Amino acid sequence: MSPPALVAWCPAKINLSLRVLGRRDDGYHELDTWFQAIDLWDRLEARRHERLDLSCDDDRVPAGPDNLVLRAARAVREHAPDPKPGASFRLFKKIPVQGGLGGGSSDAAGAILLCARLWGITLPDARAQEIAASLGADVPFFLSGGTARGTGRGDRIEPAPYLGDVRILLGVPPFGIPTTEVFAALAKRLTLPRTGVSVTRSSGPKCQGDNDFSFMANDLEDVVFPARVELRAFRDALLEVGARGALLSGSGSTVYGLFPETVDLAPVVERLRGAYSKWTIVATRAVPRGAFVAAPADTGVD
Ligand code: C5P
């Protein structure tokens, strides 16, 4: 019988705000963004194996060598003594693909933690962060999760006080949007300053108690909403049904609304499902953590 798998739980995120400050010489954009981890999880299992391989229950996820899980595994394996160990991964997707919810990035962060545990490697936090940043701009956030500010490419993470147990309603349309296309369209459309932008201190979102959602803003809406008018309409529908704030998450395609924790979202979900039958409408909430490794018996999440 094969040994039991180790499991990494990998949460989705929303961007509570996303400001684009300028264009960088490395082709990326300088951002000032606030991330929030949410209660929607991919599950990544790993067993020791003679080589590295991956299977996924969602055929929209390419499971070849360029998959971020396998790239993360190869980067962590550099820290293992010879002979280099292997792993067989199984990825169970719940986070929509190309939805602006960070699914692939979270899976990569989960894979870093999972491989270190599976192979008994002590990875200093700074090295884990470096590996994460080399895999993608959103990956470092998922190592700590919760509420955090991201500057630089979005990969310089400062953990912040937890936003609190706000309720979140996600609207995922029946199409995804590739991040690269959105930033390319933005670069064409706007005259953005070149690098060297200094980011001022920001006090960040404060939802606890005072329910002030006025910090919510996403500069990528300027290019995404004109091209996908149904996303703007859904944003407006969220505000009509009582969301205190509603925004595109990352580069889309998900649009979400924030509601005070006392609100019962069930009737709101019903109403929106009736009007947007092709969309996936999900009620969820903020969580104060990032990707983590659990033994198989410990499901970790509800
Ligand atoms: O880092 P990641 O591979 O997730 O980014 C996907 C794409 O999004 C990049 O190739 C780049 O085109 C764009 N991007 C950007 N500026 C950022 C983050 C992402 O231009 N800060």
PDB file of C-alpha atoms and ligand atoms in Angstrom:
ATOM      1  CA  MET A   1       0.000   0.000   0.000  1.00  0.00           C
ATOM      2  CA  SER A   2       1.342   3.484  -0.814  1.00  0.00           C
ATOM      3  CA  PRO A   3       2.079   5.744   2.176  1.00  0.00           C
ATOM      4  CA  PRO A   4      -0.647   8.309   3.050  1.00  0.00           C
ATOM      5  CA  ALA A   5      -0.383  11.590   1.187  1.00  0.00           C
ATOM      6  CA  LEU A   6       0.539  14.888   2.764  1.00  0.00           C
ATOM      7  CA  VAL A   7      -1.989  17.597   1.940  1.00  0.00           C
ATOM      8  CA  ALA A   8      -1.562  21.327   1.356  1.00  0.00           C
ATOM      9  CA  TRP A   9      -4.653  23.544   1.573  1.00  0.00           C
ATOM     10  CA  CYS A  10      -4.349  26.549  -0.707  1.00  0.00           C
ATOM     11  CA  PRO A  11      -6.793  29.476  -0.261  1.00  0.00           C
ATOM     12  CA  ALA A  12      -8.065  31.910  -2.871  1.00  0.00           C
ATOM     13  CA  LYS A  13      -7.598  35.685  -2.499  1.00  0.00           C
ATOM     14  CA  ILE A  14      -9.358  38.844  -3.462  1.00  0.00           C
ATOM     15  CA  ASN A  15      -7.700  42.232  -3.946  1.00  0.00           C
ATOM     16  CA  LEU A  16      -9.365  44.717  -1.609  1.00  0.00           C
ATOM     17  CA  SER A  17      -7.628  47.420  -3.594  1.00  0.00           C
ATOM     18  CA  LEU A  18      -5.186  47.441  -6.495  1.00  0.00           C
ATOM     19  CA  ARG A  19      -3.457  50.642  -7.604  1.00  0.00           C
ATOM     20  CA  VAL A  20      -1.101  50.593 -10.596  1.00  0.00           C
ATOM     21  CA  LEU A  21       1.679  53.103  -9.942  1.00  0.00           C
ATOM     22  CA  GLY A  22       3.882  52.747 -12.983  1.00  0.00           C
ATOM     23  CA  ARG A  23       5.653  50.536 -15.511  1.00  0.00           C
ATOM     24  CA  ARG A  24       8.877  48.763 -14.638  1.00  0.00           C
ATOM     25  CA  ASP A  25      11.842  47.945 -16.835  1.00  0.00           C
ATOM     26  CA  ASP A  26      11.309  44.200 -16.240  1.00  0.00           C
ATOM     27  CA  GLY A  27       7.942  44.284 -18.078  1.00  0.00           C
ATOM     28  CA  TYR A  28       5.931  44.207 -14.865  1.00  0.00           C
ATOM     29  CA  HIS A  29       3.918  47.031 -13.285  1.00  0.00           C
ATOM     30  CA  GLU A  30       4.591  48.688  -9.955  1.00  0.00           C
ATOM     31  CA  LEU A  31       1.602  47.987  -7.706  1.00  0.00           C
ATOM     32  CA  ASP A  32       0.209  48.971  -4.344  1.00  0.00           C
ATOM     33  CA  THR A  33      -2.361  46.313  -3.519  1.00  0.00           C
ATOM     34  CA  TRP A  34      -4.157  44.892  -0.488  1.00  0.00           C
ATOM     35  CA  PHE A  35      -4.764  41.156  -0.500  1.00  0.00           C
ATOM     36  CA  GLN A  36      -7.291  39.216   1.539  1.00  0.00           C
ATOM     37  CA  ALA A  37      -7.300  35.394   1.764  1.00  0.00           C
ATOM     38  CA  ILE A  38     -10.773  33.887   1.507  1.00  0.00           C
ATOM     39  CA  ASP A  39     -12.487  30.654   2.482  1.00  0.00           C
ATOM     40  CA  LEU A  40     -12.264  28.865  -0.882  1.00  0.00           C
ATOM     41  CA  TRP A  41      -9.552  26.211  -1.118  1.00  0.00           C
ATOM     42  CA  ASP A  42      -7.680  24.041  -3.603  1.00  0.00           C
ATOM     43  CA  ARG A  43      -6.317  20.772  -2.184  1.00  0.00           C
ATOM     44  CA  LEU A  44      -2.861  19.594  -3.221  1.00  0.00           C
ATOM     45  CA  GLU A  45      -1.746  16.080  -2.222  1.00  0.00           C
ATOM     46  CA  ALA A  46       1.809  14.753  -2.452  1.00  0.00           C
ATOM     47  CA  ARG A  47       3.436  11.343  -1.973  1.00  0.00           C
ATOM     48  CA  ARG A  48       7.094  10.448  -2.279  1.00  0.00           C
ATOM     49  CA  HIS A  49       7.819   9.081  -5.731  1.00  0.00           C
ATOM     50  CA  GLU A  50      10.866   8.351  -7.888  1.00  0.00           C
ATOM     51  CA  ARG A  51      10.262  11.392 -10.150  1.00  0.00           C
ATOM     52  CA  LEU A  52       8.088  14.547 -10.173  1.00  0.00           C
ATOM     53  CA  ASP A  53       4.611  14.234 -11.640  1.00  0.00           C
ATOM     54  CA  LEU A  54       1.235  15.955 -11.348  1.00  0.00           C
ATOM     55  CA  SER A  55      -2.376  15.162 -12.147  1.00  0.00           C
ATOM     56  CA  CYS A  56      -5.310  17.551 -11.816  1.00  0.00           C
ATOM     57  CA  ASP A  57      -9.082  16.998 -11.691  1.00  0.00           C
ATOM     58  CA  ASP A  58      -9.663  20.095 -13.887  1.00  0.00           C
ATOM     59  CA  ASP A  59      -8.577  19.652 -17.489  1.00  0.00           C
ATOM     60  CA  ARG A  60      -8.300  23.429 -17.976  1.00  0.00           C
ATOM     61  CA  VAL A  61      -5.184  23.280 -15.772  1.00  0.00           C
ATOM     62  CA  PRO A  62      -2.151  22.192 -17.835  1.00  0.00           C
ATOM     63  CA  ALA A  63      -0.324  19.592 -15.725  1.00  0.00           C
ATOM     64  CA  GLY A  64       2.923  19.690 -17.748  1.00  0.00           C
ATOM     65  CA  PRO A  65       6.393  20.672 -16.471  1.00  0.00           C
ATOM     66  CA  ASP A  66       5.538  24.408 -16.601  1.00  0.00           C
ATOM     67  CA  ASN A  67       2.760  24.019 -14.039  1.00  0.00           C
ATOM     68  CA  LEU A  68       3.630  26.191 -11.026  1.00  0.00           C
ATOM     69  CA  VAL A  69       3.367  23.193  -8.673  1.00  0.00           C
ATOM     70  CA  LEU A  70       6.126  21.347 -10.544  1.00  0.00           C
ATOM     71  CA  ARG A  71       8.212  24.513 -10.903  1.00  0.00           C
ATOM     72  CA  ALA A  72       7.915  25.055  -7.134  1.00  0.00           C
ATOM     73  CA  ALA A  73       8.909  21.432  -6.493  1.00  0.00           C
ATOM     74  CA  ARG A  74      12.013  21.722  -8.700  1.00  0.00           C
ATOM     75  CA  ALA A  75      13.057  24.938  -6.896  1.00  0.00           C
ATOM     76  CA  VAL A  76      12.655  23.377  -3.416  1.00  0.00           C
ATOM     77  CA  ARG A  77      14.426  20.182  -4.559  1.00  0.00           C
ATOM     78  CA  GLU A  78      17.603  22.218  -5.143  1.00  0.00           C
ATOM     79  CA  HIS A  79      17.856  22.325  -1.337  1.00  0.00           C
ATOM     80  CA  ALA A  80      17.686  18.514  -0.918  1.00  0.00           C
ATOM     81  CA  PRO A  81      20.817  16.367  -0.635  1.00  0.00           C
ATOM     82  CA  ASP A  82      21.562  13.930  -3.494  1.00  0.00           C
ATOM     83  CA  PRO A  83      20.006  11.736  -4.692  1.00  0.00           C
ATOM     84  CA  LYS A  84      17.246  14.272  -5.450  1.00  0.00           C
ATOM     85  CA  PRO A  85      13.836  13.132  -4.126  1.00  0.00           C
ATOM     86  CA  GLY A  86      10.642  13.006  -6.196  1.00  0.00           C
ATOM     87  CA  ALA A  87       6.936  13.461  -5.540  1.00  0.00           C
ATOM     88  CA  SER A  88       3.640  12.552  -7.133  1.00  0.00           C
ATOM     89  CA  PHE A  89       1.088  15.390  -6.804  1.00  0.00           C
ATOM     90  CA  ARG A  90      -2.693  15.350  -7.157  1.00  0.00           C
ATOM     91  CA  LEU A  91      -4.377  18.739  -7.433  1.00  0.00           C
ATOM     92  CA  PHE A  92      -8.093  19.133  -6.694  1.00  0.00           C
ATOM     93  CA  LYS A  93      -9.310  22.529  -7.948  1.00  0.00           C
ATOM     94  CA  LYS A  94     -12.059  24.549  -6.310  1.00  0.00           C
ATOM     95  CA  ILE A  95     -10.640  27.985  -7.152  1.00  0.00           C
ATOM     96  CA  PRO A  96     -11.812  29.063 -10.644  1.00  0.00           C
ATOM     97  CA  VAL A  97      -9.091  29.242 -13.296  1.00  0.00           C
ATOM     98  CA  GLN A  98      -8.250  32.741 -14.691  1.00  0.00           C
ATOM     99  CA  GLY A  99     -10.671  34.223 -12.174  1.00  0.00           C
ATOM    100  CA  GLY A 100      -8.371  36.798 -10.520  1.00  0.00           C
ATOM    101  CA  LEU A 101      -8.520  34.741  -7.329  1.00  0.00           C
ATOM    102  CA  GLY A 102      -4.872  33.614  -7.326  1.00  0.00           C
ATOM    103  CA  GLY A 103      -5.535  29.867  -7.583  1.00  0.00           C
ATOM    104  CA  GLY A 104      -2.345  28.920  -9.466  1.00  0.00           C
ATOM    105  CA  SER A 105      -0.243  31.175  -7.216  1.00  0.00           C
ATOM    106  CA  SER A 106      -1.753  29.691  -4.064  1.00  0.00           C
ATOM    107  CA  ASP A 107      -1.123  26.156  -5.350  1.00  0.00           C
ATOM    108  CA  ALA A 108       2.525  27.166  -5.914  1.00  0.00           C
ATOM    109  CA  ALA A 109       2.856  28.466  -2.338  1.00  0.00           C
ATOM    110  CA  GLY A 110       1.226  25.252  -1.051  1.00  0.00           C
ATOM    111  CA  ALA A 111       3.686  23.208  -3.129  1.00  0.00           C
ATOM    112  CA  ILE A 112       6.695  25.006  -1.587  1.00  0.00           C
ATOM    113  CA  LEU A 113       5.476  24.198   1.946  1.00  0.00           C
ATOM    114  CA  LEU A 114       4.422  20.671   0.992  1.00  0.00           C
ATOM    115  CA  CYS A 115       7.733  19.721  -0.669  1.00  0.00           C
ATOM    116  CA  ALA A 116       9.785  21.074   2.246  1.00  0.00           C
ATOM    117  CA  ARG A 117       7.725  18.901   4.635  1.00  0.00           C
ATOM    118  CA  LEU A 118       7.640  15.824   2.383  1.00  0.00           C
ATOM    119  CA  TRP A 119      11.404  15.839   1.856  1.00  0.00           C
ATOM    120  CA  GLY A 120      12.376  16.971   5.383  1.00  0.00           C
ATOM    121  CA  ILE A 121      13.997  20.188   4.158  1.00  0.00           C
ATOM    122  CA  THR A 122      14.306  23.165   6.505  1.00  0.00           C
ATOM    123  CA  LEU A 123      13.666  26.130   4.243  1.00  0.00           C
ATOM    124  CA  PRO A 124      14.402  29.509   5.865  1.00  0.00           C
ATOM    125  CA  ASP A 125      11.467  31.926   5.457  1.00  0.00           C
ATOM    126  CA  ALA A 126      13.570  34.302   3.349  1.00  0.00           C
ATOM    127  CA  ARG A 127      14.441  31.481   0.914  1.00  0.00           C
ATOM    128  CA  ALA A 128      10.790  30.356   0.709  1.00  0.00           C
ATOM    129  CA  GLN A 129       9.852  33.978  -0.102  1.00  0.00           C
ATOM    130  CA  GLU A 130      12.543  34.151  -2.807  1.00  0.00           C
ATOM    131  CA  ILE A 131      11.367  30.931  -4.426  1.00  0.00           C
ATOM    132  CA  ALA A 132       7.761  32.183  -4.238  1.00  0.00           C
ATOM    133  CA  ALA A 133       8.647  35.536  -5.882  1.00  0.00           C
ATOM    134  CA  SER A 134      10.541  33.712  -8.656  1.00  0.00           C
ATOM    135  CA  LEU A 135       7.361  31.768  -9.503  1.00  0.00           C
ATOM    136  CA  GLY A 136       4.941  34.710  -9.774  1.00  0.00           C
ATOM    137  CA  ALA A 137       4.108  38.118  -8.329  1.00  0.00           C
ATOM    138  CA  ASP A 138       1.153  36.844  -6.239  1.00  0.00           C
ATOM    139  CA  VAL A 139       2.853  33.728  -4.833  1.00  0.00           C
ATOM    140  CA  PRO A 140       4.629  35.294  -1.769  1.00  0.00           C
ATOM    141  CA  PHE A 141       1.297  36.560  -0.393  1.00  0.00           C
ATOM    142  CA  PHE A 142      -0.015  32.999  -0.054  1.00  0.00           C
ATOM    143  CA  LEU A 143       2.866  31.938   2.238  1.00  0.00           C
ATOM    144  CA  SER A 144       1.381  34.148   4.971  1.00  0.00           C
ATOM    145  CA  GLY A 145      -2.137  34.964   3.702  1.00  0.00           C
ATOM    146  CA  GLY A 146      -4.675  36.733   5.909  1.00  0.00           C
ATOM    147  CA  THR A 147      -4.734  40.463   5.182  1.00  0.00           C
ATOM    148  CA  ALA A 148      -1.568  41.939   3.672  1.00  0.00           C
ATOM    149  CA  ARG A 149      -0.240  44.773   1.566  1.00  0.00           C
ATOM    150  CA  GLY A 150       1.775  43.973  -1.565  1.00  0.00           C
ATOM    151  CA  THR A 151       4.121  46.508  -3.164  1.00  0.00           C
ATOM    152  CA  GLY A 152       6.730  46.226  -5.934  1.00  0.00           C
ATOM    153  CA  ARG A 153       5.266  43.705  -8.397  1.00  0.00           C
ATOM    154  CA  GLY A 154       2.821  42.869  -5.599  1.00  0.00           C
ATOM    155  CA  ASP A 155       5.419  40.437  -4.223  1.00  0.00           C
ATOM    156  CA  ARG A 156       6.828  42.562  -1.352  1.00  0.00           C
ATOM    157  CA  ILE A 157       4.474  41.530   1.401  1.00  0.00           C
ATOM    158  CA  GLU A 158       3.744  43.346   4.651  1.00  0.00           C
ATOM    159  CA  PRO A 159       1.275  41.383   6.775  1.00  0.00           C
ATOM    160  CA  ALA A 160      -1.430  43.655   8.241  1.00  0.00           C
ATOM    161  CA  PRO A 161      -4.057  43.345  10.989  1.00  0.00           C
ATOM    162  CA  TYR A 162      -6.778  40.890   9.934  1.00  0.00           C
ATOM    163  CA  LEU A 163      -9.650  42.556   8.100  1.00  0.00           C
ATOM    164  CA  GLY A 164     -12.207  40.718  10.238  1.00  0.00           C
ATOM    165  CA  ASP A 165     -14.902  38.212   9.476  1.00  0.00           C
ATOM    166  CA  VAL A 166     -16.554  40.105   6.612  1.00  0.00           C
ATOM    167  CA  ARG A 167     -18.879  38.197   4.296  1.00  0.00           C
ATOM    168  CA  ILE A 168     -17.899  38.048   0.655  1.00  0.00           C
ATOM    169  CA  LEU A 169     -20.040  37.258  -2.348  1.00  0.00           C
ATOM    170  CA  LEU A 170     -18.120  36.108  -5.432  1.00  0.00           C
ATOM    171  CA  GLY A 171     -19.547  36.296  -8.936  1.00  0.00           C
ATOM    172  CA  VAL A 172     -17.515  34.207 -11.367  1.00  0.00           C
ATOM    173  CA  PRO A 173     -18.629  34.652 -14.998  1.00  0.00           C
ATOM    174  CA  PRO A 174     -18.506  31.764 -17.504  1.00  0.00           C
ATOM    175  CA  PHE A 175     -15.176  32.982 -18.897  1.00  0.00           C
ATOM    176  CA  GLY A 176     -11.700  33.676 -17.516  1.00  0.00           C
ATOM    177  CA  ILE A 177      -9.393  36.589 -18.287  1.00  0.00           C
ATOM    178  CA  PRO A 178      -5.606  36.100 -18.742  1.00  0.00           C
ATOM    179  CA  THR A 179      -3.706  38.542 -16.473  1.00  0.00           C
ATOM    180  CA  THR A 180      -1.053  39.230 -19.116  1.00  0.00           C
ATOM    181  CA  GLU A 181      -3.697  40.559 -21.543  1.00  0.00           C
ATOM    182  CA  VAL A 182      -5.100  42.994 -18.989  1.00  0.00           C
ATOM    183  CA  PHE A 183      -1.724  44.487 -18.099  1.00  0.00           C
ATOM    184  CA  ALA A 184      -0.790  44.678 -21.802  1.00  0.00           C
ATOM    185  CA  ALA A 185      -4.037  46.573 -22.556  1.00  0.00           C
ATOM    186  CA  LEU A 186      -3.371  48.905 -19.621  1.00  0.00           C
ATOM    187  CA  ALA A 187       0.171  49.603 -20.797  1.00  0.00           C
ATOM    188  CA  LYS A 188      -1.147  50.532 -24.262  1.00  0.00           C
ATOM    189  CA  ARG A 189      -3.921  52.734 -22.960  1.00  0.00           C
ATOM    190  CA  LEU A 190      -2.375  54.730 -20.193  1.00  0.00           C
ATOM    191  CA  THR A 191       0.666  56.895 -19.943  1.00  0.00           C
ATOM    192  CA  LEU A 192       2.121  55.463 -16.800  1.00  0.00           C
ATOM    193  CA  PRO A 193       5.291  56.744 -15.160  1.00  0.00           C
ATOM    194  CA  ARG A 194       8.382  54.552 -15.443  1.00  0.00           C
ATOM    195  CA  THR A 195       9.773  52.861 -12.289  1.00  0.00           C
ATOM    196  CA  GLY A 196      11.302  54.544  -9.291  1.00  0.00           C
ATOM    197  CA  VAL A 197       7.873  55.289  -7.887  1.00  0.00           C
ATOM    198  CA  SER A 198       7.946  55.609  -4.153  1.00  0.00           C
ATOM    199  CA  VAL A 199       5.039  54.113  -2.292  1.00  0.00           C
ATOM    200  CA  THR A 200       3.775  56.180   0.578  1.00  0.00           C
ATOM    201  CA  ARG A 201       2.637  54.550   3.762  1.00  0.00           C
ATOM    202  CA  SER A 202      -0.960  53.522   3.667  1.00  0.00           C
ATOM    203  CA  SER A 203      -3.108  52.787   6.689  1.00  0.00           C
ATOM    204  CA  GLY A 204      -4.956  50.152   4.622  1.00  0.00           C
ATOM    205  CA  PRO A 205      -8.395  48.697   4.898  1.00  0.00           C
ATOM    206  CA  LYS A 206     -10.236  48.884   8.182  1.00  0.00           C
ATOM    207  CA  CYS A 207     -13.408  46.871   8.126  1.00  0.00           C
ATOM    208  CA  GLN A 208     -13.384  45.774  11.743  1.00  0.00           C
ATOM    209  CA  GLY A 209     -16.130  47.522  13.632  1.00  0.00           C
ATOM    210  CA  ASP A 210     -16.523  50.629  11.524  1.00  0.00           C
ATOM    211  CA  ASN A 211     -17.357  48.846   8.241  1.00  0.00           C
ATOM    212  CA  ASP A 212     -15.578  51.491   6.204  1.00  0.00           C
ATOM    213  CA  PHE A 213     -15.238  50.076   2.689  1.00  0.00           C
ATOM    214  CA  SER A 214     -14.207  53.353   1.047  1.00  0.00           C
ATOM    215  CA  PHE A 215     -10.626  52.114   0.442  1.00  0.00           C
ATOM    216  CA  MET A 216     -11.824  49.705  -2.288  1.00  0.00           C
ATOM    217  CA  ALA A 217     -10.525  50.584  -5.778  1.00  0.00           C
ATOM    218  CA  ASN A 218      -9.047  48.622  -8.681  1.00  0.00           C
ATOM    219  CA  ASP A 219      -7.265  50.471 -11.516  1.00  0.00           C
ATOM    220  CA  LEU A 220      -7.591  47.402 -13.760  1.00  0.00           C
ATOM    221  CA  GLU A 221     -11.362  47.983 -13.964  1.00  0.00           C
ATOM    222  CA  ASP A 222     -10.562  50.850 -16.375  1.00  0.00           C
ATOM    223  CA  VAL A 223      -9.472  48.368 -19.028  1.00  0.00           C
ATOM    224  CA  VAL A 224     -11.556  45.312 -18.076  1.00  0.00           C
ATOM    225  CA  PHE A 225     -15.020  46.860 -17.637  1.00  0.00           C
ATOM    226  CA  PRO A 226     -15.231  48.567 -21.068  1.00  0.00           C
ATOM    227  CA  ALA A 227     -14.307  45.256 -22.739  1.00  0.00           C
ATOM    228  CA  ARG A 228     -16.606  43.119 -20.559  1.00  0.00           C
ATOM    229  CA  VAL A 229     -19.666  45.211 -19.775  1.00  0.00           C
ATOM    230  CA  GLU A 230     -21.408  42.333 -17.985  1.00  0.00           C
ATOM    231  CA  LEU A 231     -18.781  42.555 -15.229  1.00  0.00           C
ATOM    232  CA  ARG A 232     -19.641  46.189 -14.548  1.00  0.00           C
ATOM    233  CA  ALA A 233     -23.350  45.282 -14.565  1.00  0.00           C
ATOM    234  CA  PHE A 234     -22.691  42.569 -11.973  1.00  0.00           C
ATOM    235  CA  ARG A 235     -20.732  45.069  -9.841  1.00  0.00           C
ATOM    236  CA  ASP A 236     -23.769  47.372  -9.948  1.00  0.00           C
ATOM    237  CA  ALA A 237     -26.117  44.472  -9.118  1.00  0.00           C
ATOM    238  CA  LEU A 238     -24.014  43.693  -6.018  1.00  0.00           C
ATOM    239  CA  LEU A 239     -24.320  47.299  -4.838  1.00  0.00           C
ATOM    240  CA  GLU A 240     -28.089  47.185  -5.453  1.00  0.00           C
ATOM    241  CA  VAL A 241     -28.515  44.080  -3.268  1.00  0.00           C
ATOM    242  CA  GLY A 242     -26.675  45.765  -0.398  1.00  0.00           C
ATOM    243  CA  ALA A 243     -22.926  45.187  -0.851  1.00  0.00           C
ATOM    244  CA  ARG A 244     -21.027  47.891   1.033  1.00  0.00           C
ATOM    245  CA  GLY A 245     -18.385  47.807  -1.684  1.00  0.00           C
ATOM    246  CA  ALA A 246     -17.995  45.812  -4.925  1.00  0.00           C
ATOM    247  CA  LEU A 247     -14.895  45.375  -7.092  1.00  0.00           C
ATOM    248  CA  LEU A 248     -13.143  43.395  -9.790  1.00  0.00           C
ATOM    249  CA  SER A 249     -10.677  41.002  -8.098  1.00  0.00           C
ATOM    250  CA  GLY A 250      -7.154  41.353  -9.523  1.00  0.00           C
ATOM    251  CA  SER A 251      -7.351  41.314 -13.317  1.00  0.00           C
ATOM    252  CA  GLY A 252     -10.722  39.484 -13.203  1.00  0.00           C
ATOM    253  CA  SER A 253     -12.832  37.810 -14.223  1.00  0.00           C
ATOM    254  CA  THR A 254     -14.347  37.535 -10.706  1.00  0.00           C
ATOM    255  CA  VAL A 255     -16.339  40.456  -9.317  1.00  0.00           C
ATOM    256  CA  TYR A 256     -17.004  40.385  -5.576  1.00  0.00           C
ATOM    257  CA  GLY A 257     -19.002  42.283  -2.996  1.00  0.00           C
ATOM    258  CA  LEU A 258     -18.230  42.856   0.696  1.00  0.00           C
ATOM    259  CA  PHE A 259     -21.038  42.671   3.239  1.00  0.00           C
ATOM    260  CA  PRO A 260     -21.033  43.194   7.005  1.00  0.00           C
ATOM    261  CA  GLU A 261     -20.757  39.876   8.886  1.00  0.00           C
ATOM    262  CA  THR A 262     -24.313  40.191  10.251  1.00  0.00           C
ATOM    263  CA  VAL A 263     -25.883  39.965   6.766  1.00  0.00           C
ATOM    264  CA  ASP A 264     -27.549  36.682   5.727  1.00  0.00           C
ATOM    265  CA  LEU A 265     -26.278  36.156   2.184  1.00  0.00           C
ATOM    266  CA  ALA A 266     -28.555  33.184   1.304  1.00  0.00           C
ATOM    267  CA  PRO A 267     -31.431  35.262  -0.195  1.00  0.00           C
ATOM    268  CA  VAL A 268     -28.945  37.527  -1.975  1.00  0.00           C
ATOM    269  CA  VAL A 269     -27.252  34.503  -3.547  1.00  0.00           C
ATOM    270  CA  GLU A 270     -30.650  33.121  -4.663  1.00  0.00           C
ATOM    271  CA  ARG A 271     -31.627  36.410  -6.278  1.00  0.00           C
ATOM    272  CA  LEU A 272     -28.347  36.815  -8.155  1.00  0.00           C
ATOM    273  CA  ARG A 273     -28.339  33.158  -9.297  1.00  0.00           C
ATOM    274  CA  GLY A 274     -31.769  33.789 -10.820  1.00  0.00           C
ATOM    275  CA  ALA A 275     -30.550  36.824 -12.760  1.00  0.00           C
ATOM    276  CA  TYR A 276     -27.088  35.431 -13.672  1.00  0.00           C
ATOM    277  CA  SER A 277     -27.809  31.768 -14.409  1.00  0.00           C
ATOM    278  CA  LYS A 278     -24.527  31.127 -16.252  1.00  0.00           C
ATOM    279  CA  TRP A 279     -22.390  32.586 -13.459  1.00  0.00           C
ATOM    280  CA  THR A 280     -21.051  30.788 -10.401  1.00  0.00           C
ATOM    281  CA  ILE A 281     -22.224  32.740  -7.361  1.00  0.00           C
ATOM    282  CA  VAL A 282     -20.487  31.801  -4.097  1.00  0.00           C
ATOM    283  CA  ALA A 283     -20.953  33.163  -0.582  1.00  0.00           C
ATOM    284  CA  THR A 284     -17.733  33.009   1.412  1.00  0.00           C
ATOM    285  CA  ARG A 285     -15.767  34.976   4.013  1.00  0.00           C
ATOM    286  CA  ALA A 286     -12.321  36.291   4.831  1.00  0.00           C
ATOM    287  CA  VAL A 287      -9.822  33.930   6.527  1.00  0.00           C
ATOM    288  CA  PRO A 288      -6.813  34.937   8.653  1.00  0.00           C
ATOM    289  CA  ARG A 289      -4.322  32.456   7.117  1.00  0.00           C
ATOM    290  CA  GLY A 290      -2.496  31.374   3.984  1.00  0.00           C
ATOM    291  CA  ALA A 291      -1.534  28.011   2.444  1.00  0.00           C
ATOM    292  CA  PHE A 292      -0.744  25.317   5.027  1.00  0.00           C
ATOM    293  CA  VAL A 293       0.184  21.648   5.220  1.00  0.00           C
ATOM    294  CA  ALA A 294      -1.991  19.123   7.046  1.00  0.00           C
ATOM    295  CA  ALA A 295      -1.892  15.362   7.492  1.00  0.00           C
ATOM    296  CA  PRO A 296      -4.653  13.595   5.484  1.00  0.00           C
ATOM    297  CA  ALA A 297      -6.886  12.941   8.490  1.00  0.00           C
ATOM    298  CA  ASP A 298      -6.841  16.652   9.326  1.00  0.00           C
ATOM    299  CA  THR A 299      -9.107  18.183   6.697  1.00  0.00           C
ATOM    300  CA  GLY A 300      -8.053  21.573   7.997  1.00  0.00           C
ATOM    301  CA  VAL A 301     -11.012  23.406   6.491  1.00  0.00           C
ATOM    302  CA  ASP A 302     -14.791  22.904   6.559  1.00  0.00           C
TER     303      ASP A 302
HETATM  304  O1  C5P B   1       3.764  37.128 -11.959  1.00  0.00           O
HETATM  305  P1  C5P B   1       2.687  36.507 -12.788  1.00  0.00           P
HETATM  306  O2  C5P B   1       3.238  35.471 -13.727  1.00  0.00           O
HETATM  307  O3  C5P B   1       1.529  36.008 -12.016  1.00  0.00           O
HETATM  308  O4  C5P B   1       2.121  37.689 -13.711  1.00  0.00           O
HETATM  309  C1  C5P B   1       1.389  37.433 -14.876  1.00  0.00           C
HETATM  310  C2  C5P B   1       1.535  38.610 -15.832  1.00  0.00           C
HETATM  311  O5  C5P B   1       0.836  39.759 -15.331  1.00  0.00           O
HETATM  312  C3  C5P B   1       2.969  39.090 -16.038  1.00  0.00           C
HETATM  313  O6  C5P B   1       3.604  38.369 -17.057  1.00  0.00           O
HETATM  314  C4  C5P B   1       2.763  40.549 -16.413  1.00  0.00           C
HETATM  315  O7  C5P B   1       2.415  40.634 -17.778  1.00  0.00           O
HETATM  316  C5  C5P B   1       1.542  40.946 -15.624  1.00  0.00           C
HETATM  317  N1  C5P B   1       1.879  41.634 -14.352  1.00  0.00           N
HETATM  318  C6  C5P B   1       2.349  42.934 -14.413  1.00  0.00           C
HETATM  319  N2  C5P B   1       2.679  43.571 -13.232  1.00  0.00           N
HETATM  320  C7  C5P B   1       2.517  42.970 -12.039  1.00  0.00           C
HETATM  321  C8  C5P B   1       2.022  41.643 -11.976  1.00  0.00           C
HETATM  322  C9  C5P B   1       1.702  41.007 -13.153  1.00  0.00           C
HETATM  323  O8  C5P B   1       2.495  43.534 -15.493  1.00  0.00           O
HETATM  324  N3  C5P B   1       2.852  43.619 -10.935  1.00  0.00           N
END
